[in-house]
Short mmCIF file of C-alpha atoms in Angstrom, two decimals:
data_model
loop_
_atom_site.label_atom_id
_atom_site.label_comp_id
_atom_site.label_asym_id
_atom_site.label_seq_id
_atom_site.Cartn_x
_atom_site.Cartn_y
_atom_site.Cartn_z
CA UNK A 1 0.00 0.00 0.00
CA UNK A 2 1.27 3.36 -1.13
CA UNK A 3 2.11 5.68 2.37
CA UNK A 4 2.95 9.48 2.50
CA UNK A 5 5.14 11.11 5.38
CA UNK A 6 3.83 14.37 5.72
CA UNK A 7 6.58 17.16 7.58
CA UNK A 8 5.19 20.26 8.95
CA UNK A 9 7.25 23.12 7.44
CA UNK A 10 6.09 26.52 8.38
CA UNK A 11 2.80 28.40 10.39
CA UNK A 12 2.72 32.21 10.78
CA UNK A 13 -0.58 34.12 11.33
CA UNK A 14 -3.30 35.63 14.16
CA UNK A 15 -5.69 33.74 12.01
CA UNK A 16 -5.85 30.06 13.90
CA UNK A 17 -3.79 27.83 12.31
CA UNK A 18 -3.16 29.39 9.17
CA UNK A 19 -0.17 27.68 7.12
CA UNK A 20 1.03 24.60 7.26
CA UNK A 21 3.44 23.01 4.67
CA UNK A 22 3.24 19.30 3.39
CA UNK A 23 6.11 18.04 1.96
CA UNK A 24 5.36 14.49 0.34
CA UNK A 25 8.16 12.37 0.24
CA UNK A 26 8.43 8.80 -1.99
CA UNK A 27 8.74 5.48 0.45
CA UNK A 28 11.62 3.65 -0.21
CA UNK A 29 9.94 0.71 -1.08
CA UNK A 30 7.24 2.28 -3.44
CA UNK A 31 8.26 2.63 -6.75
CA UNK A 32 5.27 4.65 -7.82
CA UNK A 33 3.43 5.93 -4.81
CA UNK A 34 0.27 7.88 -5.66
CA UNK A 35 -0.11 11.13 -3.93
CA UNK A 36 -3.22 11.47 -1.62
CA UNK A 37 -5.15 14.81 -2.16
CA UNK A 38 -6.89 14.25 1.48
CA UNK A 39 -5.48 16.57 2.74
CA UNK A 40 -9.86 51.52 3.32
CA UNK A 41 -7.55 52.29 1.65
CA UNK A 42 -4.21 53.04 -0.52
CA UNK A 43 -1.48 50.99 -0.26
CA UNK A 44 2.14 50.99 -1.37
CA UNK A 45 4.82 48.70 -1.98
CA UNK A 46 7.81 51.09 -1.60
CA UNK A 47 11.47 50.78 -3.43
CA UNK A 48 13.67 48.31 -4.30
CA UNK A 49 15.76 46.91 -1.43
CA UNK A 50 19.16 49.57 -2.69
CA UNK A 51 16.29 52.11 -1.83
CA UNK A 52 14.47 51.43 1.27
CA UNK A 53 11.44 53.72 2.55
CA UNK A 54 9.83 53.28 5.58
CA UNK A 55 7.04 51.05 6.24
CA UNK A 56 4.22 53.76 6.47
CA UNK A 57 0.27 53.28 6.76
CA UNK A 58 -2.02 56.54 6.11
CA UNK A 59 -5.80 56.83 6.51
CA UNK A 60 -8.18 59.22 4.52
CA UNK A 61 -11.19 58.53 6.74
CA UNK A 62 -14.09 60.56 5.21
CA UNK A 63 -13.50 58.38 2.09
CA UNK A 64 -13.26 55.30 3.50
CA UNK A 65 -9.75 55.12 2.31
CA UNK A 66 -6.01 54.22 3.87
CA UNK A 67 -2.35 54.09 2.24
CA UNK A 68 0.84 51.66 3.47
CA UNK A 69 3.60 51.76 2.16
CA UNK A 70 6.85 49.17 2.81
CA UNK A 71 10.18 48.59 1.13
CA UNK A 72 10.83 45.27 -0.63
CA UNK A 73 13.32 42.65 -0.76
CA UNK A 74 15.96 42.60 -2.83
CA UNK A 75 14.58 42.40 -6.48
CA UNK A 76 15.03 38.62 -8.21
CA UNK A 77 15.14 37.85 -11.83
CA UNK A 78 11.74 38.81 -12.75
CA UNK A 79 11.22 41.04 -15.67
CA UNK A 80 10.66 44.60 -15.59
CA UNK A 81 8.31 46.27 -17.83
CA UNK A 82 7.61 49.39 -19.02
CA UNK A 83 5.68 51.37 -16.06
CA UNK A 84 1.68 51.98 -16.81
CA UNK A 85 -0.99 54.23 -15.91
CA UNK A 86 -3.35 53.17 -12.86
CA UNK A 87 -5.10 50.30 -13.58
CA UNK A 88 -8.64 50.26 -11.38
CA UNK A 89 -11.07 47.43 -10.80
CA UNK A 90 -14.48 47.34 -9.77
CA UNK A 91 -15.76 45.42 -6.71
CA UNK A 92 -19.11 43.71 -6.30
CA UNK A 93 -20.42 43.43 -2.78
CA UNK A 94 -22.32 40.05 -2.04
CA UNK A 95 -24.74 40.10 1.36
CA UNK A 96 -24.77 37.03 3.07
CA UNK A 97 -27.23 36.72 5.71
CA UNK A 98 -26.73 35.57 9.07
CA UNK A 99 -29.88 33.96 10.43
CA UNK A 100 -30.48 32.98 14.29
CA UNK A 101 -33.50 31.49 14.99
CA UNK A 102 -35.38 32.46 12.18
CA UNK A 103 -34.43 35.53 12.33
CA UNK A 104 -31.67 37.58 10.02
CA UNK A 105 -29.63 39.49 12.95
CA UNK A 106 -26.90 40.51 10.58
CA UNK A 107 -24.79 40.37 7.07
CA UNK A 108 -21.74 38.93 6.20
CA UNK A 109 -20.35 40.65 3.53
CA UNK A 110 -17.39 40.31 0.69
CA UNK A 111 -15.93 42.86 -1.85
CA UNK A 112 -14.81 41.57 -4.81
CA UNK A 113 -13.18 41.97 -8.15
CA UNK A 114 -11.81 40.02 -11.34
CA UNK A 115 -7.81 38.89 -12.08
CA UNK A 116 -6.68 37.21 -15.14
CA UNK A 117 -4.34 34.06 -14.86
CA UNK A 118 -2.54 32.16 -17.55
CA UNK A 119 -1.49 32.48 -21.74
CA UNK A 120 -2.14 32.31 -24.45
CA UNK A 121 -5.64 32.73 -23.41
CA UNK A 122 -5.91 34.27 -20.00
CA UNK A 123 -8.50 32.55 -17.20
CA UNK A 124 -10.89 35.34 -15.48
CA UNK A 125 -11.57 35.00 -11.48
CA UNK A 126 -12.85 36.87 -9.04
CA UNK A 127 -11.22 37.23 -5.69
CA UNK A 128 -11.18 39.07 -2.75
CA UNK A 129 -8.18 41.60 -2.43
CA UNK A 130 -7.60 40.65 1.29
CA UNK A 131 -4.90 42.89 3.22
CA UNK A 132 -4.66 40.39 5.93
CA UNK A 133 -3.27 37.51 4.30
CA UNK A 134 -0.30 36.84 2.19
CA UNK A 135 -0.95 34.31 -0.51
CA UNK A 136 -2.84 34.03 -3.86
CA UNK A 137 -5.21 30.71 -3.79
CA UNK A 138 -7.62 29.76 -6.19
CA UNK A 139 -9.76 26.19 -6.97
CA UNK A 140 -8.09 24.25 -9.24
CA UNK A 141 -10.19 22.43 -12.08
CA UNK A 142 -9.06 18.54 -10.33
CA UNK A 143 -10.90 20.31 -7.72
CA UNK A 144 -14.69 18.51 -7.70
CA UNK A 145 -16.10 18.75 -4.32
CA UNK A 146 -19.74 20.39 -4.72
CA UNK A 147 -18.25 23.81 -2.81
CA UNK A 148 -15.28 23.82 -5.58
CA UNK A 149 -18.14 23.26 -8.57
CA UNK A 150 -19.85 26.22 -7.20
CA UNK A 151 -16.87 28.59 -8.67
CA UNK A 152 -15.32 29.15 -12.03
CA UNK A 153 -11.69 26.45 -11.65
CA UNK A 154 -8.41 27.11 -12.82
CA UNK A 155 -7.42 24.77 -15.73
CA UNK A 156 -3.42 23.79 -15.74
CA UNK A 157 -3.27 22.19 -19.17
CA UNK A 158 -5.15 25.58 -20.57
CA UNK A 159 -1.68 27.76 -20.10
CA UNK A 160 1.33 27.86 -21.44
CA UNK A 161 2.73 29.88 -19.29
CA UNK A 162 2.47 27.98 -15.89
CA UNK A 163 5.27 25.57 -14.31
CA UNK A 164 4.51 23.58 -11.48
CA UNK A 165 6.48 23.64 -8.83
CA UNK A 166 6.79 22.55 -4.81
CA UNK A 167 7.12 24.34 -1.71
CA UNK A 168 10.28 25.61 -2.66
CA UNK A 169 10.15 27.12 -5.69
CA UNK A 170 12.01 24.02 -7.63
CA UNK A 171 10.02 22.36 -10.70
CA UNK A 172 8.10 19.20 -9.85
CA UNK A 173 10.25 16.58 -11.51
CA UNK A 174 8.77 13.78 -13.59
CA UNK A 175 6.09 11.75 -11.70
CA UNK A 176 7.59 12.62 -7.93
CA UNK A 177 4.89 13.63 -5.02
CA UNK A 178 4.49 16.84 -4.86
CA UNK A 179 4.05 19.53 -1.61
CA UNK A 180 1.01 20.15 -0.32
CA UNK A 181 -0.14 23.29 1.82
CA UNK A 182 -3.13 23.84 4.01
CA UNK A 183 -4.04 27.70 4.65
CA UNK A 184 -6.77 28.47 6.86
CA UNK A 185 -8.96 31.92 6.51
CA UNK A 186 -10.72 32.32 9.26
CA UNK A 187 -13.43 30.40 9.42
CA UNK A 188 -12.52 28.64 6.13
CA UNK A 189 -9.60 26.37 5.20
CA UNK A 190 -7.94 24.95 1.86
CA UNK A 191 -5.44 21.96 1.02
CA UNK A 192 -3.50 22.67 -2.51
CA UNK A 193 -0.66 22.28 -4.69
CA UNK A 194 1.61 25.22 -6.20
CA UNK A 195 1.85 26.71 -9.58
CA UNK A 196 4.04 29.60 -10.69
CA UNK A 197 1.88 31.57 -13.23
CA UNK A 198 1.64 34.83 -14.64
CA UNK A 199 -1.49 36.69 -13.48
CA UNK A 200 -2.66 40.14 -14.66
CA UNK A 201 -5.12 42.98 -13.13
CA UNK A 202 -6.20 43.56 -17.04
CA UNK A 203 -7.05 42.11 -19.93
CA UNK A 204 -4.55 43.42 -22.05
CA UNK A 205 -0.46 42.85 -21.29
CA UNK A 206 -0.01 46.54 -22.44
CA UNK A 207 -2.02 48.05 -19.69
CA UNK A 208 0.31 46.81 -17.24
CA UNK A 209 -0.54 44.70 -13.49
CA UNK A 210 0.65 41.70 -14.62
CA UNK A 211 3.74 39.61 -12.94
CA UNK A 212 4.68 35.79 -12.34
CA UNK A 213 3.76 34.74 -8.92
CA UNK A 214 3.72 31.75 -7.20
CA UNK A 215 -0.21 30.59 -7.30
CA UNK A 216 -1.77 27.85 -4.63
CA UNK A 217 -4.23 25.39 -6.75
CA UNK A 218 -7.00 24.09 -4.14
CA UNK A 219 -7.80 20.45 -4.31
CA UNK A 220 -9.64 21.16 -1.14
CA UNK A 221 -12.04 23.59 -0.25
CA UNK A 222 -14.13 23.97 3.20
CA UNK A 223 -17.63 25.09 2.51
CA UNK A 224 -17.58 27.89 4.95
CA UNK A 225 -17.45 30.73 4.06
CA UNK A 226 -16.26 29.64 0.30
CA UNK A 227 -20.18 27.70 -0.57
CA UNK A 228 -21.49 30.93 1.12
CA UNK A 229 -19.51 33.44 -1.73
CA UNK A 230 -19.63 33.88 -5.09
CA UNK A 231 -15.57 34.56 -5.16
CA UNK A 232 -13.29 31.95 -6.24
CA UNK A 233 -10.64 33.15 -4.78
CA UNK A 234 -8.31 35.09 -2.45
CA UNK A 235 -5.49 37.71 -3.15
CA UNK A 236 -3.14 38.05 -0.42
CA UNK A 237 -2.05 41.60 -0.04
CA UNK A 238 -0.11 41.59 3.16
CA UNK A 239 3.47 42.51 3.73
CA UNK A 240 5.65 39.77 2.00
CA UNK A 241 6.98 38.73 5.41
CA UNK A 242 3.48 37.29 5.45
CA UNK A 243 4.30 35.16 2.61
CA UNK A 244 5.66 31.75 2.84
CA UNK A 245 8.03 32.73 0.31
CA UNK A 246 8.51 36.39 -1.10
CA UNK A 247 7.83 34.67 -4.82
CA UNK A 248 4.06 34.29 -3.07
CA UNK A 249 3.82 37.90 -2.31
CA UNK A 250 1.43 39.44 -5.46
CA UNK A 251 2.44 43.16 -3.90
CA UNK A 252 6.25 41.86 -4.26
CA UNK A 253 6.42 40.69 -7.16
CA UNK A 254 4.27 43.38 -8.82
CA UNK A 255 6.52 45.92 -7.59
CA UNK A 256 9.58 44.18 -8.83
CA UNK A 257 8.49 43.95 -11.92
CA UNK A 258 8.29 47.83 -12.37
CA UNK A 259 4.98 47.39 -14.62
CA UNK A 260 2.76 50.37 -12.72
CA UNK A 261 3.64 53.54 -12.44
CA UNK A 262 3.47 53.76 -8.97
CA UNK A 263 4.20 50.87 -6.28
CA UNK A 264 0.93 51.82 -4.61
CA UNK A 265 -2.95 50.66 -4.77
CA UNK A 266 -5.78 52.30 -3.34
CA UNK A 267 -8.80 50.73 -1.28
CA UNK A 268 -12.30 52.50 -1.72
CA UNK A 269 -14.92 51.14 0.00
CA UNK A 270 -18.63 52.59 -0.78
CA UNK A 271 -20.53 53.80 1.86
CA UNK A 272 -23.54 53.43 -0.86
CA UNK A 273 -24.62 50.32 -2.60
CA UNK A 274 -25.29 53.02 -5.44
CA UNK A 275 -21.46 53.99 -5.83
CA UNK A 276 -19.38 50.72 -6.44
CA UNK A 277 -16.06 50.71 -4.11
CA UNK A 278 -13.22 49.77 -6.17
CA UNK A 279 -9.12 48.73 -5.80
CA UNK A 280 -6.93 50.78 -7.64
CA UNK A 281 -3.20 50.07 -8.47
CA UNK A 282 0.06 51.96 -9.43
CA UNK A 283 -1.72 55.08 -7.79
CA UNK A 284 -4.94 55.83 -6.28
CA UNK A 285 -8.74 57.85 -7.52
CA UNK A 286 -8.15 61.47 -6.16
CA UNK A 287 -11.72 61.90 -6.20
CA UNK A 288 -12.02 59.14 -3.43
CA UNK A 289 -10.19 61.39 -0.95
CA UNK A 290 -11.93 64.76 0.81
CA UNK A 291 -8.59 66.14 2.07
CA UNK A 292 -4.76 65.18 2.02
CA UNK A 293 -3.50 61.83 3.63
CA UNK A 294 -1.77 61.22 6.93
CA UNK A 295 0.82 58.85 7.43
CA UNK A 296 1.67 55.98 10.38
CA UNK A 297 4.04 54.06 10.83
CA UNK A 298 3.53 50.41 10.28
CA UNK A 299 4.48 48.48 13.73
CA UNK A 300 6.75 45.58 13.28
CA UNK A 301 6.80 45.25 9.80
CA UNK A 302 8.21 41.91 9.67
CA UNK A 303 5.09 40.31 10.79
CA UNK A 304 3.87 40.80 7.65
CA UNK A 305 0.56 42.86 9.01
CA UNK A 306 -0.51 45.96 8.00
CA UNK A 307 -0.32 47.05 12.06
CA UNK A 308 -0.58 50.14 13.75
CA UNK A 309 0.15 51.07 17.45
CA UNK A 310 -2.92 52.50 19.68
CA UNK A 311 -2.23 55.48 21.40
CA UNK A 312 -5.72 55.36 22.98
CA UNK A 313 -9.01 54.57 22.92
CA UNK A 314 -12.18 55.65 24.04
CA UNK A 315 -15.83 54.28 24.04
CA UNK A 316 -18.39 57.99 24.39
CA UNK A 317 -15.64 59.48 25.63
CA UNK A 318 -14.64 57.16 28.02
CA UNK A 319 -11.42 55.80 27.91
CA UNK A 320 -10.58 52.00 27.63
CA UNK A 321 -7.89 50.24 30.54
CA UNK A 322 -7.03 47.86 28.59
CA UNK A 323 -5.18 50.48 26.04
CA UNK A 324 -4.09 52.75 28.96
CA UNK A 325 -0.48 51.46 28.73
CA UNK A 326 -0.04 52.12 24.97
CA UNK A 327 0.37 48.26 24.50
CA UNK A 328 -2.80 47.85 22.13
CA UNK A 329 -2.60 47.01 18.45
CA UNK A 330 -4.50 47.53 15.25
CA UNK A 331 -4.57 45.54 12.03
CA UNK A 332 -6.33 47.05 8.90
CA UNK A 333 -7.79 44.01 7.32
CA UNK A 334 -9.76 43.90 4.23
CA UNK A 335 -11.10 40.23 4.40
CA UNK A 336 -13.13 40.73 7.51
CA UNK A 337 -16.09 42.11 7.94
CA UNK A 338 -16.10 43.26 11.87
CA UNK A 339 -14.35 45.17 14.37
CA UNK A 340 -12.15 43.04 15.81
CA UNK A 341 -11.64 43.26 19.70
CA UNK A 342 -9.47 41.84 22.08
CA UNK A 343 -11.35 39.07 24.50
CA UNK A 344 -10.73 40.68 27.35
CA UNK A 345 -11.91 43.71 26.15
CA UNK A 346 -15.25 42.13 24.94
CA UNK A 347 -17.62 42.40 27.63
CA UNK A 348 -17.12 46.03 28.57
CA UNK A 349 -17.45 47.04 25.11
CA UNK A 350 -20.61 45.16 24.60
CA UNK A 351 -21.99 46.87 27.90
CA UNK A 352 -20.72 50.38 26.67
CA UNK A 353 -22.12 49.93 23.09
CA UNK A 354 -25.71 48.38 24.13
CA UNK A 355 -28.67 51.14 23.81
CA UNK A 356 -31.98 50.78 25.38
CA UNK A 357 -34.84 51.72 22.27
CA UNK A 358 -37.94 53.52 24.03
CA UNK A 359 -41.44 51.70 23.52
CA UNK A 360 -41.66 48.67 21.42
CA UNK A 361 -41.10 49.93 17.94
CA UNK A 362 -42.19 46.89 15.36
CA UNK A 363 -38.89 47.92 12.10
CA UNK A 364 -35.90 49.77 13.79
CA UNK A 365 -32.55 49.46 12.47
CA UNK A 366 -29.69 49.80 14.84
CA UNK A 367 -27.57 51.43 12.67
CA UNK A 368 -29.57 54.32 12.71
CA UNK A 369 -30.22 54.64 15.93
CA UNK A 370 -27.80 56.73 18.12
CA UNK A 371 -24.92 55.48 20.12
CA UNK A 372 -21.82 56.57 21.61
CA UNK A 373 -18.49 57.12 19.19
CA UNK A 374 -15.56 54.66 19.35
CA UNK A 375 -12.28 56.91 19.07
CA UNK A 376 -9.29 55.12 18.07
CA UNK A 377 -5.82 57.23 18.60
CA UNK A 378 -3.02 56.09 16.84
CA UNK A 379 0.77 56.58 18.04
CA UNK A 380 0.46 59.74 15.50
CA UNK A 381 -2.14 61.10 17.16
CA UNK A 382 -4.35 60.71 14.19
CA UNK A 383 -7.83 59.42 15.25
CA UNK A 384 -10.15 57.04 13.56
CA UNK A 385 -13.74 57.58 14.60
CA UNK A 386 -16.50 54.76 14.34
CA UNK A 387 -20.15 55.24 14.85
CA UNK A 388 -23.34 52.77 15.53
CA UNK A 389 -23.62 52.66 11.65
CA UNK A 390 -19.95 51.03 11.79
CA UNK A 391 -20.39 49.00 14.71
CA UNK A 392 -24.35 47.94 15.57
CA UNK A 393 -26.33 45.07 14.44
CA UNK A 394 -29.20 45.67 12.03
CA UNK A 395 -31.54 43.82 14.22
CA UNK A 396 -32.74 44.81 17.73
CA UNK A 397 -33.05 42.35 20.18
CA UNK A 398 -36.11 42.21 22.17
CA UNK A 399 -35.68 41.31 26.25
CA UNK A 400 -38.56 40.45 28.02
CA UNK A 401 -38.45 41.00 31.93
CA UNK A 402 -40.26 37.34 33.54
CA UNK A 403 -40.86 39.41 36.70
CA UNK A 404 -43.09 42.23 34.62
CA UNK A 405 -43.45 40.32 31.36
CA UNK A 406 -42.72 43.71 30.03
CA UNK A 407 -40.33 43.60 26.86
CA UNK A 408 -37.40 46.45 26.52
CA UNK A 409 -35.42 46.59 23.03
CA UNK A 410 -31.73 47.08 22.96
CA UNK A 411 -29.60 47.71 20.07
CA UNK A 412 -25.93 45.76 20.70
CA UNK A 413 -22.55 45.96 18.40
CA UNK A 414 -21.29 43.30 16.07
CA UNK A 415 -17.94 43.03 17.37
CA UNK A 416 -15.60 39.56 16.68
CA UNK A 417 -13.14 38.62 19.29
CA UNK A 418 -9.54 38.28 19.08
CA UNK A 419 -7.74 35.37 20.87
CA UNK A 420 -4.29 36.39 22.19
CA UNK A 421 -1.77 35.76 20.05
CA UNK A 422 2.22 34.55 20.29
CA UNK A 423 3.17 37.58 18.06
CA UNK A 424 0.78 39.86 17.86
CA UNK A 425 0.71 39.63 21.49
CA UNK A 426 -3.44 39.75 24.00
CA UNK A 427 -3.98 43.67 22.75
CA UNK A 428 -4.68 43.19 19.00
CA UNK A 429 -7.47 45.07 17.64
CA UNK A 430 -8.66 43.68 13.38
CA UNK A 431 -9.97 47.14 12.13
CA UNK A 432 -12.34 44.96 9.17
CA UNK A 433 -14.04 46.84 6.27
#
């Protein structure tokens, strides 16, 4: 019987369990083992490694938007093109609801856009543009679980232009087993193989975005939240420390390869379903900014996080203990949804954030009803300001007293909690969309 040693290589991440490497390696005795498949915001990549900047994160908050920028490792032997305008993609916005008892309490939602993969005729996916993780994944077509069928697959024999390869960047040799790599998102997980292939933010070469990159295939795809979402896939856009390998980094090797004008991209999220939010890279819209952009310092870069230090922060004007030492962190995340909070912080946020509704109104949504402000103070002393429409539930919840039988209505936050983490440390705050 054919038997696989699987070795653990690497795991980085506040996301539980996130990366873990499978190398598959050919018993002795097997000849021909068969491999088992069981298992907002502007950004900017900075200079070449001769040319270092400092890893900086802005925020433009009337627009919804943010800019990072980082410097790069040393540049590798990928080719540079001629530098092109900005190249901007639209992002559809899917709703999925969250039901409890009956009862939808609240959305989960995803933003969205399209990427090209592959030669001579390029493959079109859409993925999320996630600034919280640092790989590209998307199903591959040997993929044919029911959650994988549910999404447009990448076919290998379709391009030219792809090479597979393992863990390590070496071409997969003849018929040997190949590496393996589970990455968990969240709630979601995937098993694949690797591929390096050119991918492309346009459909034409000319317009520039397009570099090779090292590409995980999924053979193996959980069905939450991917059976939930219409995206096939996910594009990393973390620092490249975040990376397994800086090959993996999409940001990295875009800005090596000199084909934008700019090393930057810019984040707009909509505050109207009517306006569609959109990524932009090599530079950012102007018109999505209402005044000029303030910088931050990114805090221990080599995490591979797009993290800020808290100065401070207050719940209606009442400052929080738990950031009273300046020991509280923030990580601008585009793949989830929620404000992020630290667990032991959970409770007296929840208390703070609750509202009592007068009467027993039959439609209210909490996001229009008032509550206090959540200030955030960064080291800068910039301050990011979050209302109840950031924070609150949709739906009210309805308490009903047994002593009176009378029923009062509260409107409570949507908040996700943070477990302390080895790194990152018990005082990490996820600032989501």
């Amino acid at each position: 019987q054919d038997r696989l040693k699987r070795t653990p290589l690497r795991y980085r991440g506040y996301r539980t369990n996130p990366l873990r490497i499978f190398r598959r390696r050919r018993p002795i005795e097997v000849s021909r083992p068969t491999p088992s498949m069981s298992s907002m915001r502007v950004f900017t990549t900075g200079a070449a490694a001769s040319a270092r900047q400092p890893t900086l994160f802005a925020l433009q908050l009337a627009a919804a938007v943010a800019v990072l920028r980082w410097p790069l490792a040393a540049a590798s032997d990928i080719a540079v093109a001629s530098p092109s305008a900005v190249v901007t993609i639209p992002l559809d916005k899917q709703y999925v609801p969250v039901v409890r008892n009956g009862v939808t309490v609240a959305h989960k939602t995803a933003y969205f856009g399209q990427v090209l993969l592959g030669a001579p005729q390029p493959q079109t996916f859409s993925v999320v543009f996630d600034t919280g993780s640092g790989h590209l994944f998307l199903p591959a077509a040997e993929c044919s679980s029911a959650t994988c069928a549910q999404h447009r697959r990448y076919n290998r024999s379709a391009s030219v232009s792809a090479e597979d390869i393992n863990n390590d960047g070496e071409p997969v040799r003849g018929d040997e087993d190949r590496d393996e790599v589970s990455v968990v998102y969240g709630t979601g997980e995937i098993l694949g193989t690797f591929v390096r292939e050119q991918v492309c933010l346009s459909g034409s070469t000319s317009d520039g975005g397009c570099t090779k990159v090292r590409v995980v295939l999924a053979s193996e795809m959980s069905d939450e939240p991917f059976g939930s979402f219409r995206f096939d896939g996910v594009v990393g856009l973390g620092l490249e420390s975040l990376a397994l390998d800086p090959e993996f980094s999409f940001l990295g090797q875009l800005g090596r390869s000199g084909s934008l004008a700019q090393e930057r991209f810019g984040y707009f999220l909509s505050q109207s379903d009517s306006v569609p939010s959109e990524i932009s890279f090599g530079g950012h819209d102007a018109r999505r900014v209402s005044s000029d952009l303030q910088w931050e310092p990114v805090h221990r870069p080599e995490l591979g996080y797009w993290q800020v230090k808290i100065r401070s922060i207050s719940v209606g004007g009442q400052p929080l203990e738990v950031c009273a030492d300046g020991s509280c962190t923030a990580i601008a995340d585009t793949g989830t949804s929620l404000l992020g909070v630290p667990k032991e912080a959970m409770r007296k946020m929840h208390v703070q954030l609750a509202r009592k509704v007068p009467g027993d109104p039959e439609r209210l949504d909490c996001r229009h009803f008032e509550g206090p402000q959540i200030v955030v103070e960064l080291s800068s002393g910039l301050q990011l300001s979050l209302g109840p429409e950031d924070y609150s539930r949709p739906t009210a919840m309805r308490v009903t007293q047994n002593s009176t039988g009378r029923t009062q209505v509260v409107c409570r936050a949507s908040l996700m909690p943070v477990d302390p983490d080895t790194a990152l440390g018990a005082k990490a705050w996820i600032l989501g969309e």
